């Protein structure tokens, strides 16, 4: 099921829309030209069988596209210049211990994938954001989702040079966090340590200073929530505490304060979220 919420208004609400025809857990995705692209593996198959599906809000319909040839879970993605960049994750093994540093890009214009320079650090479940046409990747796990450490490593990819640079590390080690860019700053929220303990820390990276600072903690600590930014508000939907939740909270970057918003219709974690026309779309997950 895909959920859409209009959060720009005072009366926020949720609506059920057409479901993803291939349910995916912890997929990667993003919005390109008003459509939602979701890349991931079918939850019904192992080894991982990759699928790429696109949702058109104008028609409330899905279409299948060319999937990546690299089977992986727990990757993350961001959009730069109308293309979907997918990075990190774990490849085809049942315990998710084979972690990749692969970076691929999908071009909707050609319906084709290309392989780019690999990330210096192998990791799964990172947070990503785009600033000034560059892809920022932070945190994640070095191995299986339990028993391996989460990390603070921050790296940036420059598409023009097809190269990576290591930046100042994030203060809090975590994986399964949400990343969002607002007013030229990269916000990283929530997630969990390598032992699975959820965190509510909010940390902000300033690319001009190559430094991090802290903000007010999220009230409900959780990992693998779905999130997105609308204007100066950062929304955190669902996720996992000691259970899967429908919690929806918004963070106001101007006042450094959190507010409770309309709860999602379906509890889930490991979902994809994207903002299209000031609405937050949330799809897939468990």
PDB file of C-alpha atoms in Angstrom:
ATOM      1  CA  UNK A   1       0.000   0.000   0.000  1.00  0.00           C
ATOM      2  CA  UNK A   2       1.137   3.533  -0.678  1.00  0.00           C
ATOM      3  CA  UNK A   3       0.041   6.346   1.588  1.00  0.00           C
ATOM      4  CA  UNK A   4      -0.039  10.014   0.713  1.00  0.00           C
ATOM      5  CA  UNK A   5      -0.390  12.788   3.244  1.00  0.00           C
ATOM      6  CA  UNK A   6      -0.826  16.510   2.732  1.00  0.00           C
ATOM      7  CA  UNK A   7       1.311  17.981   5.491  1.00  0.00           C
ATOM      8  CA  UNK A   8       1.652  21.539   4.311  1.00  0.00           C
ATOM      9  CA  UNK A   9      -1.796  22.408   5.662  1.00  0.00           C
ATOM     10  CA  UNK A  10      -2.941  22.754   9.264  1.00  0.00           C
ATOM     11  CA  UNK A  11      -5.223  19.726   8.880  1.00  0.00           C
ATOM     12  CA  UNK A  12      -2.861  16.970   7.856  1.00  0.00           C
ATOM     13  CA  UNK A  13      -4.391  13.664   6.760  1.00  0.00           C
ATOM     14  CA  UNK A  14      -3.533  10.379   5.060  1.00  0.00           C
ATOM     15  CA  UNK A  15      -4.987   8.705   1.966  1.00  0.00           C
ATOM     16  CA  UNK A  16      -4.538   5.130   0.717  1.00  0.00           C
ATOM     17  CA  UNK A  17      -3.443   4.843  -2.906  1.00  0.00           C
ATOM     18  CA  UNK A  18      -2.625   2.040  -5.341  1.00  0.00           C
ATOM     19  CA  UNK A  19      -0.246  -0.514  -3.834  1.00  0.00           C
ATOM     20  CA  UNK A  20       3.202  -1.287  -5.199  1.00  0.00           C
ATOM     21  CA  UNK A  21       2.628  -4.395  -7.394  1.00  0.00           C
ATOM     22  CA  UNK A  22       5.885  -5.880  -6.055  1.00  0.00           C
ATOM     23  CA  UNK A  23       6.079  -5.389  -2.264  1.00  0.00           C
ATOM     24  CA  UNK A  24       9.618  -4.544  -1.194  1.00  0.00           C
ATOM     25  CA  UNK A  25      11.373  -4.360   2.167  1.00  0.00           C
ATOM     26  CA  UNK A  26      13.898  -1.596   2.764  1.00  0.00           C
ATOM     27  CA  UNK A  27      13.892  -0.456  -0.859  1.00  0.00           C
ATOM     28  CA  UNK A  28      15.570   2.659  -2.227  1.00  0.00           C
ATOM     29  CA  UNK A  29      13.723   5.343  -4.097  1.00  0.00           C
ATOM     30  CA  UNK A  30      13.079   8.946  -4.951  1.00  0.00           C
ATOM     31  CA  UNK A  31      10.886  11.390  -6.839  1.00  0.00           C
ATOM     32  CA  UNK A  32      11.759  12.365 -10.423  1.00  0.00           C
ATOM     33  CA  UNK A  33       9.566  14.710 -12.469  1.00  0.00           C
ATOM     34  CA  UNK A  34       6.541  14.159 -10.266  1.00  0.00           C
ATOM     35  CA  UNK A  35       6.769  10.356 -10.169  1.00  0.00           C
ATOM     36  CA  UNK A  36       7.972   8.008  -7.415  1.00  0.00           C
ATOM     37  CA  UNK A  37      10.641   5.453  -8.369  1.00  0.00           C
ATOM     38  CA  UNK A  38      11.158   2.461  -6.053  1.00  0.00           C
ATOM     39  CA  UNK A  39      14.020  -0.018  -6.457  1.00  0.00           C
ATOM     40  CA  UNK A  40      14.374  -3.135  -4.331  1.00  0.00           C
ATOM     41  CA  UNK A  41      13.923  -6.849  -4.018  1.00  0.00           C
ATOM     42  CA  UNK A  42      10.681  -8.757  -3.815  1.00  0.00           C
ATOM     43  CA  UNK A  43       9.866  -9.820  -0.269  1.00  0.00           C
ATOM     44  CA  UNK A  44       8.504 -13.076  -1.703  1.00  0.00           C
ATOM     45  CA  UNK A  45      11.779 -14.355  -3.170  1.00  0.00           C
ATOM     46  CA  UNK A  46      15.311 -15.344  -2.169  1.00  0.00           C
ATOM     47  CA  UNK A  47      17.907 -14.912  -3.530  1.00  0.00           C
ATOM     48  CA  UNK A  48      16.956 -11.292  -4.071  1.00  0.00           C
ATOM     49  CA  UNK A  49      15.111 -10.641  -7.326  1.00  0.00           C
ATOM     50  CA  UNK A  50      15.365  -6.937  -8.068  1.00  0.00           C
ATOM     51  CA  UNK A  51      12.493  -4.821  -9.326  1.00  0.00           C
ATOM     52  CA  UNK A  52      12.123  -1.184 -10.305  1.00  0.00           C
ATOM     53  CA  UNK A  53       8.627   0.251 -10.282  1.00  0.00           C
ATOM     54  CA  UNK A  54       7.382   3.779 -10.840  1.00  0.00           C
ATOM     55  CA  UNK A  55       4.223   5.343  -9.397  1.00  0.00           C
ATOM     56  CA  UNK A  56       2.364   8.125 -11.220  1.00  0.00           C
ATOM     57  CA  UNK A  57       0.258  10.183  -8.759  1.00  0.00           C
ATOM     58  CA  UNK A  58      -1.740  11.754 -11.595  1.00  0.00           C
ATOM     59  CA  UNK A  59      -3.042   8.336 -12.684  1.00  0.00           C
ATOM     60  CA  UNK A  60      -2.678   6.448  -9.380  1.00  0.00           C
ATOM     61  CA  UNK A  61      -0.957   3.656 -11.315  1.00  0.00           C
ATOM     62  CA  UNK A  62       2.311   1.724 -11.277  1.00  0.00           C
ATOM     63  CA  UNK A  63       4.566   0.585 -14.124  1.00  0.00           C
ATOM     64  CA  UNK A  64       7.513  -1.815 -14.237  1.00  0.00           C
ATOM     65  CA  UNK A  65      10.899  -0.589 -15.467  1.00  0.00           C
ATOM     66  CA  UNK A  66      14.342  -2.126 -16.009  1.00  0.00           C
ATOM     67  CA  UNK A  67      15.702  -3.310 -12.632  1.00  0.00           C
ATOM     68  CA  UNK A  68      19.278  -3.116 -11.457  1.00  0.00           C
ATOM     69  CA  UNK A  69      21.342  -6.248 -12.091  1.00  0.00           C
ATOM     70  CA  UNK A  70      22.834  -5.993  -8.579  1.00  0.00           C
ATOM     71  CA  UNK A  71      20.648  -7.775  -6.050  1.00  0.00           C
ATOM     72  CA  UNK A  72      20.788  -5.845  -2.794  1.00  0.00           C
ATOM     73  CA  UNK A  73      18.801  -4.793   0.238  1.00  0.00           C
ATOM     74  CA  UNK A  74      19.208  -1.907   2.717  1.00  0.00           C
ATOM     75  CA  UNK A  75      20.559   0.498   0.095  1.00  0.00           C
ATOM     76  CA  UNK A  76      19.586   4.154  -0.001  1.00  0.00           C
ATOM     77  CA  UNK A  77      18.952   6.511  -2.894  1.00  0.00           C
ATOM     78  CA  UNK A  78      18.750  10.151  -3.882  1.00  0.00           C
ATOM     79  CA  UNK A  79      17.942  12.119  -7.019  1.00  0.00           C
ATOM     80  CA  UNK A  80      20.454  14.375  -8.795  1.00  0.00           C
ATOM     81  CA  UNK A  81      19.588  16.100 -12.075  1.00  0.00           C
ATOM     82  CA  UNK A  82      16.688  13.775 -12.828  1.00  0.00           C
ATOM     83  CA  UNK A  83      18.571  10.532 -12.182  1.00  0.00           C
ATOM     84  CA  UNK A  84      18.276   8.045  -9.302  1.00  0.00           C
ATOM     85  CA  UNK A  85      21.545   7.259  -7.498  1.00  0.00           C
ATOM     86  CA  UNK A  86      21.497   4.045  -5.413  1.00  0.00           C
ATOM     87  CA  UNK A  87      24.322   3.354  -2.962  1.00  0.00           C
ATOM     88  CA  UNK A  88      25.406   0.753  -0.404  1.00  0.00           C
ATOM     89  CA  UNK A  89      23.364  -2.101   1.015  1.00  0.00           C
ATOM     90  CA  UNK A  90      23.954  -5.818   1.326  1.00  0.00           C
ATOM     91  CA  UNK A  91      23.985  -8.289  -1.541  1.00  0.00           C
ATOM     92  CA  UNK A  92      22.520 -11.749  -2.046  1.00  0.00           C
ATOM     93  CA  UNK A  93      22.903 -13.625   1.219  1.00  0.00           C
ATOM     94  CA  UNK A  94      20.363 -14.524   3.854  1.00  0.00           C
ATOM     95  CA  UNK A  95      21.998 -12.795   6.842  1.00  0.00           C
ATOM     96  CA  UNK A  96      22.877  -9.541   5.059  1.00  0.00           C
ATOM     97  CA  UNK A  97      26.552  -9.827   5.987  1.00  0.00           C
ATOM     98  CA  UNK A  98      27.961  -9.246   2.485  1.00  0.00           C
ATOM     99  CA  UNK A  99      28.005  -5.454   2.469  1.00  0.00           C
ATOM    100  CA  UNK A 100      28.594  -3.485  -0.725  1.00  0.00           C
ATOM    101  CA  UNK A 101      30.025  -0.088  -1.575  1.00  0.00           C
ATOM    102  CA  UNK A 102      28.458  -0.114  -5.045  1.00  0.00           C
ATOM    103  CA  UNK A 103      27.053   3.068  -6.559  1.00  0.00           C
ATOM    104  CA  UNK A 104      24.647   2.835  -9.488  1.00  0.00           C
ATOM    105  CA  UNK A 105      22.596   5.422 -11.319  1.00  0.00           C
ATOM    106  CA  UNK A 106      19.274   4.949 -13.123  1.00  0.00           C
ATOM    107  CA  UNK A 107      18.379   7.237 -16.024  1.00  0.00           C
ATOM    108  CA  UNK A 108      14.603   7.416 -16.696  1.00  0.00           C
ATOM    109  CA  UNK A 109      15.332   8.872 -20.129  1.00  0.00           C
ATOM    110  CA  UNK A 110      17.007   5.664 -21.296  1.00  0.00           C
ATOM    111  CA  UNK A 111      15.456   3.223 -18.772  1.00  0.00           C
ATOM    112  CA  UNK A 112      18.986   1.966 -18.074  1.00  0.00           C
ATOM    113  CA  UNK A 113      21.452   1.600 -15.198  1.00  0.00           C
ATOM    114  CA  UNK A 114      25.139   2.537 -15.073  1.00  0.00           C
ATOM    115  CA  UNK A 115      27.841   1.650 -12.543  1.00  0.00           C
ATOM    116  CA  UNK A 116      29.829   4.520 -11.039  1.00  0.00           C
ATOM    117  CA  UNK A 117      32.872   4.845  -8.763  1.00  0.00           C
ATOM    118  CA  UNK A 118      32.356   2.753  -5.617  1.00  0.00           C
ATOM    119  CA  UNK A 119      32.016   4.401  -2.246  1.00  0.00           C
ATOM    120  CA  UNK A 120      35.217   4.221  -0.125  1.00  0.00           C
ATOM    121  CA  UNK A 121      33.348   2.625   2.798  1.00  0.00           C
ATOM    122  CA  UNK A 122      31.174  -0.459   2.459  1.00  0.00           C
ATOM    123  CA  UNK A 123      27.963   0.015   4.399  1.00  0.00           C
ATOM    124  CA  UNK A 124      24.290  -0.856   4.561  1.00  0.00           C
ATOM    125  CA  UNK A 125      21.339   1.216   5.759  1.00  0.00           C
ATOM    126  CA  UNK A 126      22.998   4.663   5.485  1.00  0.00           C
ATOM    127  CA  UNK A 127      21.323   8.073   5.320  1.00  0.00           C
ATOM    128  CA  UNK A 128      21.725  10.178   2.181  1.00  0.00           C
ATOM    129  CA  UNK A 129      21.125  13.728   1.009  1.00  0.00           C
ATOM    130  CA  UNK A 130      21.893  15.964  -1.956  1.00  0.00           C
ATOM    131  CA  UNK A 131      23.484  19.408  -1.713  1.00  0.00           C
ATOM    132  CA  UNK A 132      24.898  21.441  -4.586  1.00  0.00           C
ATOM    133  CA  UNK A 133      24.556  18.527  -6.979  1.00  0.00           C
ATOM    134  CA  UNK A 134      26.576  16.149  -4.802  1.00  0.00           C
ATOM    135  CA  UNK A 135      25.528  12.968  -2.981  1.00  0.00           C
ATOM    136  CA  UNK A 136      26.235  12.846   0.765  1.00  0.00           C
ATOM    137  CA  UNK A 137      26.254   9.443   2.498  1.00  0.00           C
ATOM    138  CA  UNK A 138      26.531   9.079   6.270  1.00  0.00           C
ATOM    139  CA  UNK A 139      26.377   6.329   8.880  1.00  0.00           C
ATOM    140  CA  UNK A 140      25.170   2.811   8.237  1.00  0.00           C
ATOM    141  CA  UNK A 141      26.297  -0.628   9.381  1.00  0.00           C
ATOM    142  CA  UNK A 142      29.428  -2.571   8.483  1.00  0.00           C
ATOM    143  CA  UNK A 143      27.698  -5.938   8.428  1.00  0.00           C
ATOM    144  CA  UNK A 144      24.621  -7.898   9.414  1.00  0.00           C
ATOM    145  CA  UNK A 145      21.970  -5.798  11.081  1.00  0.00           C
ATOM    146  CA  UNK A 146      22.786  -7.174  14.532  1.00  0.00           C
ATOM    147  CA  UNK A 147      26.239  -7.858  15.887  1.00  0.00           C
ATOM    148  CA  UNK A 148      28.124  -5.493  13.594  1.00  0.00           C
ATOM    149  CA  UNK A 149      28.961  -1.882  14.486  1.00  0.00           C
ATOM    150  CA  UNK A 150      27.171   1.136  13.122  1.00  0.00           C
ATOM    151  CA  UNK A 151      29.463   3.907  11.913  1.00  0.00           C
ATOM    152  CA  UNK A 152      29.857   7.685  11.793  1.00  0.00           C
ATOM    153  CA  UNK A 153      31.636   7.900   8.431  1.00  0.00           C
ATOM    154  CA  UNK A 154      30.573  10.735   6.114  1.00  0.00           C
ATOM    155  CA  UNK A 155      31.456  10.680   2.415  1.00  0.00           C
ATOM    156  CA  UNK A 156      30.417  12.783  -0.574  1.00  0.00           C
ATOM    157  CA  UNK A 157      30.196  11.814  -4.241  1.00  0.00           C
ATOM    158  CA  UNK A 158      30.755  14.332  -7.033  1.00  0.00           C
ATOM    159  CA  UNK A 159      29.014  13.195 -10.256  1.00  0.00           C
ATOM    160  CA  UNK A 160      31.040  15.632 -12.361  1.00  0.00           C
ATOM    161  CA  UNK A 161      34.329  14.016 -11.280  1.00  0.00           C
ATOM    162  CA  UNK A 162      32.941  10.520 -10.567  1.00  0.00           C
ATOM    163  CA  UNK A 163      34.894  10.580  -7.313  1.00  0.00           C
ATOM    164  CA  UNK A 164      34.431  10.433  -3.543  1.00  0.00           C
ATOM    165  CA  UNK A 165      35.764  12.553  -0.665  1.00  0.00           C
ATOM    166  CA  UNK A 166      35.742  11.734   3.058  1.00  0.00           C
ATOM    167  CA  UNK A 167      34.329  14.443   5.328  1.00  0.00           C
ATOM    168  CA  UNK A 168      34.002  15.130   9.054  1.00  0.00           C
ATOM    169  CA  UNK A 169      32.409  12.136  10.820  1.00  0.00           C
ATOM    170  CA  UNK A 170      28.938  12.373  12.298  1.00  0.00           C
ATOM    171  CA  UNK A 171      29.017  12.550  16.138  1.00  0.00           C
ATOM    172  CA  UNK A 172      26.579   9.643  16.653  1.00  0.00           C
ATOM    173  CA  UNK A 173      27.106   6.214  15.122  1.00  0.00           C
ATOM    174  CA  UNK A 174      23.852   4.940  13.636  1.00  0.00           C
ATOM    175  CA  UNK A 175      22.147   3.085  10.824  1.00  0.00           C
ATOM    176  CA  UNK A 176      18.563   3.220   9.619  1.00  0.00           C
ATOM    177  CA  UNK A 177      18.400   7.005  10.063  1.00  0.00           C
ATOM    178  CA  UNK A 178      16.524   9.484   7.883  1.00  0.00           C
ATOM    179  CA  UNK A 179      18.478  12.097   5.952  1.00  0.00           C
ATOM    180  CA  UNK A 180      16.976  15.313   4.586  1.00  0.00           C
ATOM    181  CA  UNK A 181      18.325  18.593   3.237  1.00  0.00           C
ATOM    182  CA  UNK A 182      16.729  21.879   4.305  1.00  0.00           C
ATOM    183  CA  UNK A 183      18.166  25.315   3.528  1.00  0.00           C
ATOM    184  CA  UNK A 184      21.559  23.948   2.553  1.00  0.00           C
ATOM    185  CA  UNK A 185      22.031  21.816   5.674  1.00  0.00           C
ATOM    186  CA  UNK A 186      21.947  18.015   5.900  1.00  0.00           C
ATOM    187  CA  UNK A 187      19.756  16.740   8.765  1.00  0.00           C
ATOM    188  CA  UNK A 188      20.200  13.167  10.047  1.00  0.00           C
ATOM    189  CA  UNK A 189      17.504  11.914  12.412  1.00  0.00           C
ATOM    190  CA  UNK A 190      16.879   8.768  14.444  1.00  0.00           C
ATOM    191  CA  UNK A 191      18.158   5.329  13.544  1.00  0.00           C
ATOM    192  CA  UNK A 192      19.830   2.739  15.749  1.00  0.00           C
ATOM    193  CA  UNK A 193      23.220   1.678  17.015  1.00  0.00           C
ATOM    194  CA  UNK A 194      24.715  -1.593  15.817  1.00  0.00           C
ATOM    195  CA  UNK A 195      23.122  -3.421  18.766  1.00  0.00           C
ATOM    196  CA  UNK A 196      19.664  -2.374  17.541  1.00  0.00           C
ATOM    197  CA  UNK A 197      18.993   0.237  20.243  1.00  0.00           C
ATOM    198  CA  UNK A 198      17.002   3.083  18.713  1.00  0.00           C
ATOM    199  CA  UNK A 199      18.294   6.645  18.953  1.00  0.00           C
ATOM    200  CA  UNK A 200      16.483   9.956  18.680  1.00  0.00           C
ATOM    201  CA  UNK A 201      19.473  12.171  18.047  1.00  0.00           C
ATOM    202  CA  UNK A 202      19.205  14.945  15.462  1.00  0.00           C
ATOM    203  CA  UNK A 203      22.500  16.069  13.955  1.00  0.00           C
ATOM    204  CA  UNK A 204      23.099  18.596  11.193  1.00  0.00           C
ATOM    205  CA  UNK A 205      25.980  18.764   8.732  1.00  0.00           C
ATOM    206  CA  UNK A 206      27.071  22.116   7.311  1.00  0.00           C
ATOM    207  CA  UNK A 207      28.997  21.578   4.055  1.00  0.00           C
ATOM    208  CA  UNK A 208      30.494  25.081   4.123  1.00  0.00           C
ATOM    209  CA  UNK A 209      32.134  24.444   7.510  1.00  0.00           C
ATOM    210  CA  UNK A 210      32.542  20.658   7.160  1.00  0.00           C
ATOM    211  CA  UNK A 211      31.170  20.329  10.674  1.00  0.00           C
ATOM    212  CA  UNK A 212      28.285  18.828  12.629  1.00  0.00           C
ATOM    213  CA  UNK A 213      25.992  20.292  15.288  1.00  0.00           C
ATOM    214  CA  UNK A 214      23.168  18.899  17.440  1.00  0.00           C
ATOM    215  CA  UNK A 215      19.490  19.784  17.541  1.00  0.00           C
ATOM    216  CA  UNK A 216      16.521  18.817  19.727  1.00  0.00           C
ATOM    217  CA  UNK A 217      16.051  15.051  20.002  1.00  0.00           C
ATOM    218  CA  UNK A 218      13.111  13.344  18.343  1.00  0.00           C
ATOM    219  CA  UNK A 219      10.458  12.581  21.026  1.00  0.00           C
ATOM    220  CA  UNK A 220       9.878   8.957  19.955  1.00  0.00           C
ATOM    221  CA  UNK A 221      13.225   7.239  19.393  1.00  0.00           C
ATOM    222  CA  UNK A 222      13.000   4.868  16.422  1.00  0.00           C
ATOM    223  CA  UNK A 223      14.887   3.333  13.565  1.00  0.00           C
ATOM    224  CA  UNK A 224      14.077   2.776   9.889  1.00  0.00           C
ATOM    225  CA  UNK A 225      11.378   5.415   9.808  1.00  0.00           C
ATOM    226  CA  UNK A 226      10.348   7.060   6.543  1.00  0.00           C
ATOM    227  CA  UNK A 227      10.912  10.776   6.214  1.00  0.00           C
ATOM    228  CA  UNK A 228      10.986  13.815   4.019  1.00  0.00           C
ATOM    229  CA  UNK A 229      11.198  17.592   4.049  1.00  0.00           C
ATOM    230  CA  UNK A 230       8.417  19.981   3.074  1.00  0.00           C
ATOM    231  CA  UNK A 231       9.462  23.626   3.259  1.00  0.00           C
ATOM    232  CA  UNK A 232      11.252  24.027   6.618  1.00  0.00           C
ATOM    233  CA  UNK A 233       9.589  20.977   8.198  1.00  0.00           C
ATOM    234  CA  UNK A 234      11.120  17.503   8.458  1.00  0.00           C
ATOM    235  CA  UNK A 235       8.617  14.652   8.832  1.00  0.00           C
ATOM    236  CA  UNK A 236       9.336  11.268  10.432  1.00  0.00           C
ATOM    237  CA  UNK A 237       6.731   8.549   9.818  1.00  0.00           C
ATOM    238  CA  UNK A 238       6.540   5.035  11.250  1.00  0.00           C
ATOM    239  CA  UNK A 239       9.651   3.077  12.125  1.00  0.00           C
ATOM    240  CA  UNK A 240      10.554   0.588  14.818  1.00  0.00           C
ATOM    241  CA  UNK A 241      10.940   1.157  18.577  1.00  0.00           C
ATOM    242  CA  UNK A 242      10.381  -2.159  20.304  1.00  0.00           C
ATOM    243  CA  UNK A 243       7.534  -2.611  17.838  1.00  0.00           C
ATOM    244  CA  UNK A 244       6.427  -1.224  14.482  1.00  0.00           C
ATOM    245  CA  UNK A 245       4.637   2.111  14.896  1.00  0.00           C
ATOM    246  CA  UNK A 246       2.422   4.600  13.048  1.00  0.00           C
ATOM    247  CA  UNK A 247       3.944   7.606  14.821  1.00  0.00           C
ATOM    248  CA  UNK A 248       4.256  10.762  12.708  1.00  0.00           C
ATOM    249  CA  UNK A 249       6.249  13.707  14.038  1.00  0.00           C
ATOM    250  CA  UNK A 250       7.454  16.913  12.406  1.00  0.00           C
ATOM    251  CA  UNK A 251      10.552  18.932  13.217  1.00  0.00           C
ATOM    252  CA  UNK A 252      10.576  22.689  12.669  1.00  0.00           C
ATOM    253  CA  UNK A 253      14.088  23.774  11.719  1.00  0.00           C
ATOM    254  CA  UNK A 254      13.377  27.398  12.624  1.00  0.00           C
ATOM    255  CA  UNK A 255      12.200  26.785  16.193  1.00  0.00           C
ATOM    256  CA  UNK A 256      14.189  23.582  16.829  1.00  0.00           C
ATOM    257  CA  UNK A 257      10.979  21.956  18.082  1.00  0.00           C
ATOM    258  CA  UNK A 258       9.003  18.791  17.418  1.00  0.00           C
ATOM    259  CA  UNK A 259       5.234  18.366  17.017  1.00  0.00           C
ATOM    260  CA  UNK A 260       2.962  15.338  16.804  1.00  0.00           C
ATOM    261  CA  UNK A 261       1.145  14.946  13.481  1.00  0.00           C
ATOM    262  CA  UNK A 262      -1.591  12.669  12.132  1.00  0.00           C
ATOM    263  CA  UNK A 263      -0.572   9.038  12.613  1.00  0.00           C
ATOM    264  CA  UNK A 264      -0.032   6.927   9.514  1.00  0.00           C
ATOM    265  CA  UNK A 265      -2.759   4.439   8.590  1.00  0.00           C
ATOM    266  CA  UNK A 266      -0.371   1.470   8.556  1.00  0.00           C
ATOM    267  CA  UNK A 267       2.440   0.643  11.012  1.00  0.00           C
ATOM    268  CA  UNK A 268       5.640  -0.067   9.092  1.00  0.00           C
ATOM    269  CA  UNK A 269       9.390   0.263   9.044  1.00  0.00           C
ATOM    270  CA  UNK A 270      11.918   0.002   6.236  1.00  0.00           C
ATOM    271  CA  UNK A 271       9.670   2.000   3.886  1.00  0.00           C
ATOM    272  CA  UNK A 272      10.533   4.547   1.196  1.00  0.00           C
ATOM    273  CA  UNK A 273       9.270   8.120   1.327  1.00  0.00           C
ATOM    274  CA  UNK A 274       9.396  10.976  -1.161  1.00  0.00           C
ATOM    275  CA  UNK A 275       7.841  14.418  -1.457  1.00  0.00           C
ATOM    276  CA  UNK A 276       5.842  15.280  -4.582  1.00  0.00           C
ATOM    277  CA  UNK A 277       3.921  18.559  -4.803  1.00  0.00           C
ATOM    278  CA  UNK A 278       4.105  19.146  -1.032  1.00  0.00           C
ATOM    279  CA  UNK A 279       2.747  15.698  -0.232  1.00  0.00           C
ATOM    280  CA  UNK A 280       4.694  12.925   1.453  1.00  0.00           C
ATOM    281  CA  UNK A 281       4.340   9.514  -0.204  1.00  0.00           C
ATOM    282  CA  UNK A 282       5.248   6.427   1.845  1.00  0.00           C
ATOM    283  CA  UNK A 283       5.415   2.973   0.283  1.00  0.00           C
ATOM    284  CA  UNK A 284       6.461  -0.607   1.070  1.00  0.00           C
ATOM    285  CA  UNK A 285       8.337  -1.759   4.181  1.00  0.00           C
ATOM    286  CA  UNK A 286       7.280  -4.229   6.848  1.00  0.00           C
TER     287      UNK A 286
END
